Amino acid sequence: MMSNKVTYWAELSEYDIKTAEAMLDSKRYLYVGFMAHQAVEKILKAYFVRIKSEKAPFSHSLSFLAKQANIYKEFSEKQKEFIDLLEPMNIEARYPTNKEQLLKSLTKKRCGEILKNAQD
C-alpha cells in the first residue's frame, strides 16, 4: 500500500519537473521556480513515505519535509542553500508581491540553474 504512495508522489514529482522544463522553454519564468519547488516537495514526500511508512506531512516547507524525512542532515551546504532559495518561490509565484521585479530577477540562465538543481 505505501509503495503505491511512494510511486504516486514520485510520478507527480517527475510530471512537475517536465512542467518546469516546459515553462523554461516557453519563457514562463515565474512558474519555473514554482514547478521546481513542487517537484522537490513531492520527491521529499515520496522519500518520507518510503522511509517512515506513514502519510506524507501536509506542508509545503522543503526544509521541514527534509527534516521530517531525516534526510536534511545528509544535504550538502549547496543543497540546503538551494531549498532556502526555492522555498519562497512556492508563494511568490502564486501571490507575487512585486511581479515586475520578480520577473526581472528570473532570467533564462537563472531559471535554467534552478531547474538543474531541482533535477539533481
PDB file of C-alpha atoms in Angstrom:
ATOM      1  CA  MET A   1       0.000   0.000   0.000  1.00  0.00           C
ATOM      2  CA  MET A   2       2.704   2.511   0.984  1.00  0.00           C
ATOM      3  CA  SER A   3       4.727   1.614  -2.126  1.00  0.00           C
ATOM      4  CA  ASN A   4       1.751   2.898  -4.155  1.00  0.00           C
ATOM      5  CA  LYS A   5       2.021   6.211  -2.312  1.00  0.00           C
ATOM      6  CA  VAL A   6       5.755   6.401  -2.985  1.00  0.00           C
ATOM      7  CA  THR A   7       5.069   5.833  -6.681  1.00  0.00           C
ATOM      8  CA  TYR A   8       2.247   8.384  -6.584  1.00  0.00           C
ATOM      9  CA  TRP A   9       4.481  11.135  -5.175  1.00  0.00           C
ATOM     10  CA  ALA A  10       7.455  10.228  -7.389  1.00  0.00           C
ATOM     11  CA  GLU A  11       5.357  10.283 -10.557  1.00  0.00           C
ATOM     12  CA  LEU A  12       3.870  13.663  -9.636  1.00  0.00           C
ATOM     13  CA  SER A  13       7.374  14.976  -8.976  1.00  0.00           C
ATOM     14  CA  GLU A  14       8.538  13.828 -12.420  1.00  0.00           C
ATOM     15  CA  TYR A  15       5.464  15.423 -14.016  1.00  0.00           C
ATOM     16  CA  ASP A  16       6.242  18.712 -12.255  1.00  0.00           C
ATOM     17  CA  ILE A  17       9.869  18.643 -13.444  1.00  0.00           C
ATOM     18  CA  LYS A  18       8.649  18.157 -17.017  1.00  0.00           C
ATOM     19  CA  THR A  19       6.252  21.076 -16.493  1.00  0.00           C
ATOM     20  CA  ALA A  20       9.135  23.235 -15.199  1.00  0.00           C
ATOM     21  CA  GLU A  21      11.074  22.333 -18.363  1.00  0.00           C
ATOM     22  CA  ALA A  22       8.080  23.352 -20.494  1.00  0.00           C
ATOM     23  CA  MET A  23       7.815  26.642 -18.588  1.00  0.00           C
ATOM     24  CA  LEU A  24      11.522  27.324 -19.203  1.00  0.00           C
ATOM     25  CA  ASP A  25      11.151  26.528 -22.910  1.00  0.00           C
ATOM     26  CA  SER A  26       8.132  28.819 -23.219  1.00  0.00           C
ATOM     27  CA  LYS A  27       9.844  31.606 -21.193  1.00  0.00           C
ATOM     28  CA  ARG A  28       7.220  31.453 -18.426  1.00  0.00           C
ATOM     29  CA  TYR A  29       9.968  32.033 -15.876  1.00  0.00           C
ATOM     30  CA  LEU A  30       7.713  32.824 -12.923  1.00  0.00           C
ATOM     31  CA  TYR A  31       6.495  29.225 -12.998  1.00  0.00           C
ATOM     32  CA  VAL A  32       9.860  27.500 -13.424  1.00  0.00           C
ATOM     33  CA  GLY A  33      10.693  28.076  -9.767  1.00  0.00           C
ATOM     34  CA  PHE A  34       7.175  27.240  -8.663  1.00  0.00           C
ATOM     35  CA  MET A  35       7.143  23.920 -10.517  1.00  0.00           C
ATOM     36  CA  ALA A  36      10.697  23.149  -9.389  1.00  0.00           C
ATOM     37  CA  HIS A  37       9.522  23.699  -5.818  1.00  0.00           C
ATOM     38  CA  GLN A  38       6.554  21.411  -6.422  1.00  0.00           C
ATOM     39  CA  ALA A  39       8.805  18.695  -7.837  1.00  0.00           C
ATOM     40  CA  VAL A  40      11.239  18.832  -4.912  1.00  0.00           C
ATOM     41  CA  GLU A  41       8.364  18.926  -2.422  1.00  0.00           C
ATOM     42  CA  LYS A  42       6.786  15.821  -3.930  1.00  0.00           C
ATOM     43  CA  ILE A  43      10.011  13.820  -4.144  1.00  0.00           C
ATOM     44  CA  LEU A  44      10.666  14.653  -0.487  1.00  0.00           C
ATOM     45  CA  LYS A  45       7.182  13.379   0.305  1.00  0.00           C
ATOM     46  CA  ALA A  46       7.896  10.199  -1.674  1.00  0.00           C
ATOM     47  CA  TYR A  47      11.083   9.715   0.347  1.00  0.00           C
ATOM     48  CA  PHE A  48       9.247  10.407   3.607  1.00  0.00           C
ATOM     49  CA  VAL A  49       6.572   7.800   2.825  1.00  0.00           C
ATOM     50  CA  ARG A  50       9.224   5.268   1.803  1.00  0.00           C
ATOM     51  CA  ILE A  51      11.299   5.745   4.958  1.00  0.00           C
ATOM     52  CA  LYS A  52       8.528   6.216   7.521  1.00  0.00           C
ATOM     53  CA  SER A  53       5.678   4.144   6.014  1.00  0.00           C
ATOM     54  CA  GLU A  54       3.342   6.972   7.020  1.00  0.00           C
ATOM     55  CA  LYS A  55       1.263   9.539   5.188  1.00  0.00           C
ATOM     56  CA  ALA A  56       3.310  12.495   3.985  1.00  0.00           C
ATOM     57  CA  PRO A  57       3.032  15.649   6.113  1.00  0.00           C
ATOM     58  CA  PHE A  58       0.719  18.405   4.906  1.00  0.00           C
ATOM     59  CA  SER A  59       3.403  21.004   4.365  1.00  0.00           C
ATOM     60  CA  HIS A  60       4.983  22.968   1.532  1.00  0.00           C
ATOM     61  CA  SER A  61       8.133  23.711   3.538  1.00  0.00           C
ATOM     62  CA  LEU A  62      11.032  21.904   1.897  1.00  0.00           C
ATOM     63  CA  SER A  63      13.324  22.143   4.911  1.00  0.00           C
ATOM     64  CA  PHE A  64      10.529  20.868   7.204  1.00  0.00           C
ATOM     65  CA  LEU A  65       9.817  17.928   4.885  1.00  0.00           C
ATOM     66  CA  ALA A  66      13.517  17.091   4.584  1.00  0.00           C
ATOM     67  CA  LYS A  67      13.905  17.209   8.373  1.00  0.00           C
ATOM     68  CA  GLN A  68      10.801  15.067   8.921  1.00  0.00           C
ATOM     69  CA  ALA A  69      12.216  12.513   6.457  1.00  0.00           C
ATOM     70  CA  ASN A  70      15.537  12.541   8.370  1.00  0.00           C
ATOM     71  CA  ILE A  71      17.417  13.490   5.206  1.00  0.00           C
ATOM     72  CA  TYR A  72      18.176  17.182   5.819  1.00  0.00           C
ATOM     73  CA  LYS A  73      21.363  16.383   7.730  1.00  0.00           C
ATOM     74  CA  GLU A  74      22.595  14.492   4.653  1.00  0.00           C
ATOM     75  CA  PHE A  75      22.210  17.540   2.382  1.00  0.00           C
ATOM     76  CA  SER A  76      25.299  19.417   1.278  1.00  0.00           C
ATOM     77  CA  GLU A  77      25.509  23.126   2.048  1.00  0.00           C
ATOM     78  CA  LYS A  78      24.710  23.766  -1.625  1.00  0.00           C
ATOM     79  CA  GLN A  79      21.534  21.668  -1.360  1.00  0.00           C
ATOM     80  CA  LYS A  80      20.480  23.458   1.840  1.00  0.00           C
ATOM     81  CA  GLU A  81      21.061  26.824   0.178  1.00  0.00           C
ATOM     82  CA  PHE A  82      19.063  25.671  -2.837  1.00  0.00           C
ATOM     83  CA  ILE A  83      15.987  24.677  -0.859  1.00  0.00           C
ATOM     84  CA  ASP A  84      16.232  28.002   1.004  1.00  0.00           C
ATOM     85  CA  LEU A  85      16.250  29.764  -2.387  1.00  0.00           C
ATOM     86  CA  LEU A  86      13.396  27.623  -3.713  1.00  0.00           C
ATOM     87  CA  GLU A  87      11.205  27.902  -0.614  1.00  0.00           C
ATOM     88  CA  PRO A  88       9.708  31.360  -1.274  1.00  0.00           C
ATOM     89  CA  MET A  89       9.080  30.580  -4.961  1.00  0.00           C
ATOM     90  CA  ASN A  90       6.115  28.486  -3.916  1.00  0.00           C
ATOM     91  CA  ILE A  91       4.351  31.562  -2.554  1.00  0.00           C
ATOM     92  CA  GLU A  92       5.825  34.240  -4.812  1.00  0.00           C
ATOM     93  CA  ALA A  93       4.577  32.538  -7.981  1.00  0.00           C
ATOM     94  CA  ARG A  94       1.056  32.405  -6.610  1.00  0.00           C
ATOM     95  CA  TYR A  95       0.968  35.767  -4.865  1.00  0.00           C
ATOM     96  CA  PRO A  96       3.785  37.938  -6.234  1.00  0.00           C
ATOM     97  CA  THR A  97       4.366  40.991  -4.072  1.00  0.00           C
ATOM     98  CA  ASN A  98       6.235  42.731  -6.882  1.00  0.00           C
ATOM     99  CA  LYS A  99       5.673  40.788 -10.090  1.00  0.00           C
ATOM    100  CA  GLU A 100       7.773  43.051 -12.334  1.00  0.00           C
ATOM    101  CA  GLN A 101      10.778  42.971 -10.001  1.00  0.00           C
ATOM    102  CA  LEU A 102      10.450  39.220  -9.580  1.00  0.00           C
ATOM    103  CA  LEU A 103      10.253  38.664 -13.339  1.00  0.00           C
ATOM    104  CA  LYS A 104      13.392  40.779 -13.884  1.00  0.00           C
ATOM    105  CA  SER A 105      15.316  38.549 -11.472  1.00  0.00           C
ATOM    106  CA  LEU A 106      14.136  35.368 -13.195  1.00  0.00           C
ATOM    107  CA  THR A 107      16.348  35.237 -16.252  1.00  0.00           C
ATOM    108  CA  LYS A 108      16.597  32.255 -18.565  1.00  0.00           C
ATOM    109  CA  LYS A 109      20.035  31.465 -17.117  1.00  0.00           C
ATOM    110  CA  ARG A 110      18.851  31.674 -13.500  1.00  0.00           C
ATOM    111  CA  CYS A 111      15.775  29.567 -14.219  1.00  0.00           C
ATOM    112  CA  GLY A 112      17.936  27.015 -16.034  1.00  0.00           C
ATOM    113  CA  GLU A 113      20.113  26.746 -12.919  1.00  0.00           C
ATOM    114  CA  ILE A 114      17.044  26.383 -10.695  1.00  0.00           C
ATOM    115  CA  LEU A 115      15.718  23.614 -12.912  1.00  0.00           C
ATOM    116  CA  LYS A 116      19.083  21.806 -12.995  1.00  0.00           C
ATOM    117  CA  ASN A 117      19.379  21.930  -9.206  1.00  0.00           C
ATOM    118  CA  ALA A 118      15.820  20.672  -8.784  1.00  0.00           C
ATOM    119  CA  GLN A 119      16.539  17.779 -11.131  1.00  0.00           C
ATOM    120  CA  ASP A 120      19.670  16.906  -9.156  1.00  0.00           C
TER     121      ASP A 120
END
